[in-house]
XYZ file of C-alpha atoms in Angstrom:
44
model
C 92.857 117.465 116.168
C 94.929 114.760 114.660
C 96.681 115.168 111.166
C 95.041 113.297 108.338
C 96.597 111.110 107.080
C 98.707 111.375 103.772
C 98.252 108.883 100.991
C 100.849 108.091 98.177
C 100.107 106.435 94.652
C 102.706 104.761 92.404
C 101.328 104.258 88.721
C 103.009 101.266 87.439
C 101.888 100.884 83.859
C 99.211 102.309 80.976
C 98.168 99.348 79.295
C 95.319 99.235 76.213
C 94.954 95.437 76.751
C 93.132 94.313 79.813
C 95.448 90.948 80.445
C 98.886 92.472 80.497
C 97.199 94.811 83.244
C 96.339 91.670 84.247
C 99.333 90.014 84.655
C 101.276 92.978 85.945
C 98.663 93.002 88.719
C 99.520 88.985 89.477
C 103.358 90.074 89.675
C 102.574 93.021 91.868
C 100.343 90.953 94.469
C 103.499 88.152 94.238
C 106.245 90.291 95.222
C 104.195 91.360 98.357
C 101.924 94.521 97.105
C 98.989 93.268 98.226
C 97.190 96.271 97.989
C 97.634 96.613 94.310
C 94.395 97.011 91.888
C 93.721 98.159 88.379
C 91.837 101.154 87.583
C 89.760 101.063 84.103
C 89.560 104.816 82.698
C 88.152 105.827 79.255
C 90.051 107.468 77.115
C 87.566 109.873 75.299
């Protein structure tokens, strides 16, 4: 049986307003990460 395959995650940033997550995303997918999303989470 083949290994699975390991996955690694890199948080970049906590951010409480939607369009600086945003625009972090935009810089992310520019410098190549094109994999990059946003996660929303609540925080109750």
């Amino acid at each position: 049986l083949a290994e699975p395959k390991k996955l690694y995650r890199v948080q970049v940033g906590a951010y409480s307003v939607k369009a600086n997550a945003e625009a972090m995303l935009a810089k992310l997918k520019a410098a190549g990460f094109t994999d990059a999303f946003i996660k929303s989470i609540s925080s109750q």
